[in-house]
């Protein structure tokens, strides 16, 4: 009976690990195949618990059965299996060393529950890290030139920002007022501070010398519609020399929600400029 309990616990543990790896690697493996792989991984280890060779054979047999014979098919998931096994295995080791129920079914059930809870927590943290890494790839240092001034700004490319200036179709980017405050002309400071976003203003409120490069832009958010004034910038270089196409900036006062510590949210089209630069990076 003791051997059956050990096999059962190992199978549950293996199935939890393989299911976790299958989801993280986006594999199309069926649950039946994962179940068979779980048994293949549990049986040798139970018969030869102190054999390193048995552990290696069990691991290889398990991942090949679950994800395919081809090395390219199982090399990615196998790494995830190892990480999941180390994490969930540590939790189960602590549990089985201190607690062991007389009822085999209760023991297997509790072990399964612990394995799935620990792997769920690992998956959540894993996805958070992947999301953070993905977001960081859209974060760049940039140099903005406007109003005959230049300033360095940390920017974030927001793929959800599709705002455009309606007449020209040019991209609209959102910039923190504080980030460009040092280069804003004195004549513009008061009109921008007194601008009411709920009303449609006339550009006559903007000093005449800046009206040529200014546009009224209607913004639609979950809070409703609002109006902003956009200013055409002279040049905007991001990353390692990618220059953005001609566009407009809208200054925002509430920038505390900008991701990655950015001071500007760029239009989704900015990603094309970065992609083009990377695509020609290694061209001779």
mmCIF file of C-alpha atoms in Angstrom, residues 107-262:
data_model
loop_
_atom_site.group_PDB
_atom_site.id
_atom_site.type_symbol
_atom_site.label_atom_id
_atom_site.label_comp_id
_atom_site.label_asym_id
_atom_site.label_seq_id
_atom_site.Cartn_x
_atom_site.Cartn_y
_atom_site.Cartn_z
ATOM 1 C CA UNK A 107 -2.636 12.131 1.278
ATOM 2 C CA UNK A 108 -2.753 12.087 -2.530
ATOM 3 C CA UNK A 109 -5.507 14.719 -2.582
ATOM 4 C CA UNK A 110 -3.636 17.082 -0.247
ATOM 5 C CA UNK A 111 -0.394 16.622 -2.206
ATOM 6 C CA UNK A 112 -2.211 17.378 -5.457
ATOM 7 C CA UNK A 113 -3.783 20.477 -3.933
ATOM 8 C CA UNK A 114 -0.428 21.743 -2.662
ATOM 9 C CA UNK A 115 1.258 21.072 -5.999
ATOM 10 C CA UNK A 116 -1.396 22.965 -7.961
ATOM 11 C CA UNK A 117 -1.486 25.892 -5.543
ATOM 12 C CA UNK A 118 2.309 26.265 -5.588
ATOM 13 C CA UNK A 119 2.419 26.050 -9.389
ATOM 14 C CA UNK A 120 -0.430 28.533 -9.729
ATOM 15 C CA UNK A 121 1.546 31.001 -7.635
ATOM 16 C CA UNK A 122 4.654 30.320 -9.740
ATOM 17 C CA UNK A 123 2.666 30.837 -12.946
ATOM 18 C CA UNK A 124 1.289 34.147 -11.671
ATOM 19 C CA UNK A 125 4.756 35.451 -10.781
ATOM 20 C CA UNK A 126 6.181 34.106 -14.043
ATOM 21 C CA UNK A 127 3.570 35.961 -16.094
ATOM 22 C CA UNK A 128 4.184 39.138 -14.092
ATOM 23 C CA UNK A 129 7.896 38.944 -14.897
ATOM 24 C CA UNK A 130 7.222 38.245 -18.577
ATOM 25 C CA UNK A 131 4.806 41.155 -18.738
ATOM 26 C CA UNK A 132 7.320 43.448 -17.058
ATOM 27 C CA UNK A 133 10.030 42.366 -19.521
ATOM 28 C CA UNK A 134 7.692 42.873 -22.454
ATOM 29 C CA UNK A 135 6.715 46.319 -21.240
ATOM 30 C CA UNK A 136 10.327 47.291 -20.687
ATOM 31 C CA UNK A 137 11.084 46.569 -24.365
ATOM 32 C CA UNK A 138 8.738 49.443 -25.254
ATOM 33 C CA UNK A 139 10.542 51.906 -22.979
ATOM 34 C CA UNK A 140 13.189 54.207 -24.444
ATOM 35 C CA UNK A 141 15.168 57.354 -23.807
ATOM 36 C CA UNK A 142 14.383 60.102 -26.295
ATOM 37 C CA UNK A 143 15.283 63.671 -27.249
ATOM 38 C CA UNK A 144 12.376 66.008 -28.051
ATOM 39 C CA UNK A 145 12.865 69.258 -29.950
ATOM 40 C CA UNK A 146 9.996 71.785 -29.852
ATOM 41 C CA UNK A 147 9.536 75.554 -29.347
ATOM 42 C CA UNK A 148 13.213 76.045 -30.231
ATOM 43 C CA UNK A 149 14.195 73.994 -27.188
ATOM 44 C CA UNK A 150 15.439 70.439 -26.602
ATOM 45 C CA UNK A 151 14.933 68.091 -23.685
ATOM 46 C CA UNK A 152 15.568 64.432 -22.853
ATOM 47 C CA UNK A 153 12.474 62.369 -22.007
ATOM 48 C CA UNK A 154 11.896 58.755 -21.012
ATOM 49 C CA UNK A 155 9.115 57.474 -23.268
ATOM 50 C CA UNK A 156 6.867 54.431 -23.465
ATOM 51 C CA UNK A 157 5.326 53.153 -26.699
ATOM 52 C CA UNK A 158 1.688 52.362 -25.984
ATOM 53 C CA UNK A 159 0.249 49.992 -28.603
ATOM 54 C CA UNK A 160 -3.205 51.037 -27.415
ATOM 55 C CA UNK A 161 -2.646 54.702 -28.235
ATOM 56 C CA UNK A 162 -4.183 55.279 -31.691
ATOM 57 C CA UNK A 163 -5.000 58.947 -31.260
ATOM 58 C CA UNK A 164 -4.436 61.067 -34.380
ATOM 59 C CA UNK A 165 -4.851 64.680 -35.425
ATOM 60 C CA UNK A 166 -8.088 64.502 -37.483
ATOM 61 C CA UNK A 167 -7.123 66.854 -40.323
ATOM 62 C CA UNK A 168 -3.668 65.468 -41.163
ATOM 63 C CA UNK A 169 -3.969 61.948 -39.693
ATOM 64 C CA UNK A 170 -0.641 62.450 -37.929
ATOM 65 C CA UNK A 171 0.098 60.695 -34.643
ATOM 66 C CA UNK A 172 -0.645 62.304 -31.281
ATOM 67 C CA UNK A 173 1.697 61.621 -28.368
ATOM 68 C CA UNK A 174 1.046 62.468 -24.723
ATOM 69 C CA UNK A 175 3.779 64.213 -22.749
ATOM 70 C CA UNK A 176 4.004 65.135 -19.094
ATOM 71 C CA UNK A 177 3.779 68.879 -18.554
ATOM 72 C CA UNK A 178 6.548 68.642 -15.959
ATOM 73 C CA UNK A 179 8.885 66.875 -18.394
ATOM 74 C CA UNK A 180 8.900 69.804 -20.845
ATOM 75 C CA UNK A 181 8.176 72.640 -18.433
ATOM 76 C CA UNK A 182 11.720 73.956 -18.766
ATOM 77 C CA UNK A 183 11.346 74.574 -22.527
ATOM 78 C CA UNK A 184 7.714 75.754 -22.638
ATOM 79 C CA UNK A 185 7.633 79.409 -23.734
ATOM 80 C CA UNK A 186 6.460 81.762 -20.997
ATOM 81 C CA UNK A 187 3.602 83.005 -23.188
ATOM 82 C CA UNK A 188 2.161 79.461 -23.320
ATOM 83 C CA UNK A 189 2.299 78.613 -19.622
ATOM 84 C CA UNK A 190 -0.808 80.555 -18.543
ATOM 85 C CA UNK A 191 -3.068 79.449 -21.452
ATOM 86 C CA UNK A 192 -2.119 75.812 -20.837
ATOM 87 C CA UNK A 193 -2.727 76.049 -17.093
ATOM 88 C CA UNK A 194 -6.171 77.611 -17.595
ATOM 89 C CA UNK A 195 -7.236 75.258 -20.394
ATOM 90 C CA UNK A 196 -10.565 73.562 -19.614
ATOM 91 C CA UNK A 197 -10.618 70.111 -21.195
ATOM 92 C CA UNK A 198 -14.417 69.822 -20.959
ATOM 93 C CA UNK A 199 -15.127 72.748 -23.273
ATOM 94 C CA UNK A 200 -14.219 73.149 -26.924
ATOM 95 C CA UNK A 201 -11.920 76.154 -27.031
ATOM 96 C CA UNK A 202 -10.751 78.286 -29.887
ATOM 97 C CA UNK A 203 -7.068 78.439 -30.727
ATOM 98 C CA UNK A 204 -7.318 82.194 -30.226
ATOM 99 C CA UNK A 205 -6.523 81.475 -26.572
ATOM 100 C CA UNK A 206 -3.078 80.366 -27.731
ATOM 101 C CA UNK A 207 -0.559 83.161 -28.486
ATOM 102 C CA UNK A 208 -0.623 83.982 -32.194
ATOM 103 C CA UNK A 209 2.980 83.008 -32.881
ATOM 104 C CA UNK A 210 2.246 79.420 -31.770
ATOM 105 C CA UNK A 211 -1.167 78.962 -33.434
ATOM 106 C CA UNK A 212 0.335 77.840 -36.754
ATOM 107 C CA UNK A 213 1.668 74.630 -35.195
ATOM 108 C CA UNK A 214 -1.295 74.054 -32.857
ATOM 109 C CA UNK A 215 -4.418 71.934 -33.391
ATOM 110 C CA UNK A 216 -7.564 71.215 -31.423
ATOM 111 C CA UNK A 217 -7.713 67.492 -30.661
ATOM 112 C CA UNK A 218 -10.754 65.662 -29.351
ATOM 113 C CA UNK A 219 -9.965 62.909 -26.868
ATOM 114 C CA UNK A 220 -12.339 60.066 -26.081
ATOM 115 C CA UNK A 221 -11.756 58.161 -22.839
ATOM 116 C CA UNK A 222 -13.817 56.065 -20.441
ATOM 117 C CA UNK A 223 -14.497 59.268 -18.494
ATOM 118 C CA UNK A 224 -16.010 60.852 -21.602
ATOM 119 C CA UNK A 225 -14.970 63.268 -24.329
ATOM 120 C CA UNK A 226 -12.541 66.128 -23.748
ATOM 121 C CA UNK A 227 -10.629 68.688 -25.768
ATOM 122 C CA UNK A 228 -6.908 69.304 -25.801
ATOM 123 C CA UNK A 229 -4.498 71.411 -27.774
ATOM 124 C CA UNK A 230 -1.773 69.613 -29.669
ATOM 125 C CA UNK A 231 1.532 71.169 -30.725
ATOM 126 C CA UNK A 232 3.587 69.967 -33.674
ATOM 127 C CA UNK A 233 7.117 69.073 -32.627
ATOM 128 C CA UNK A 234 10.224 69.830 -34.688
ATOM 129 C CA UNK A 235 12.140 66.593 -34.135
ATOM 130 C CA UNK A 236 11.824 63.610 -31.837
ATOM 131 C CA UNK A 237 14.587 60.999 -31.735
ATOM 132 C CA UNK A 238 14.050 57.819 -29.724
ATOM 133 C CA UNK A 239 16.284 54.879 -28.915
ATOM 134 C CA UNK A 240 19.546 54.768 -30.830
ATOM 135 C CA UNK A 241 18.718 57.272 -33.529
ATOM 136 C CA UNK A 242 15.174 56.499 -34.700
ATOM 137 C CA UNK A 243 13.352 59.711 -35.573
ATOM 138 C CA UNK A 244 9.591 59.794 -35.245
ATOM 139 C CA UNK A 245 7.499 60.965 -38.198
ATOM 140 C CA UNK A 246 5.909 64.390 -37.917
ATOM 141 C CA UNK A 247 3.260 64.496 -35.220
ATOM 142 C CA UNK A 248 1.747 66.364 -32.305
ATOM 143 C CA UNK A 249 2.149 66.340 -28.550
ATOM 144 C CA UNK A 250 -0.579 66.868 -25.988
ATOM 145 C CA UNK A 251 0.596 67.984 -22.558
ATOM 146 C CA UNK A 252 -0.884 66.216 -19.545
ATOM 147 C CA UNK A 253 -0.795 67.210 -15.895
ATOM 148 C CA UNK A 254 -1.814 63.835 -14.435
ATOM 149 C CA UNK A 255 1.109 61.605 -15.425
ATOM 150 C CA UNK A 256 1.352 59.436 -12.318
ATOM 151 C CA UNK A 257 -0.068 56.441 -14.195
ATOM 152 C CA UNK A 258 2.517 56.446 -16.957
ATOM 153 C CA UNK A 259 4.153 52.983 -17.048
ATOM 154 C CA UNK A 260 7.843 52.183 -16.625
ATOM 155 C CA UNK A 261 8.541 55.588 -15.075
ATOM 156 C CA UNK A 262 7.974 57.228 -18.468
#
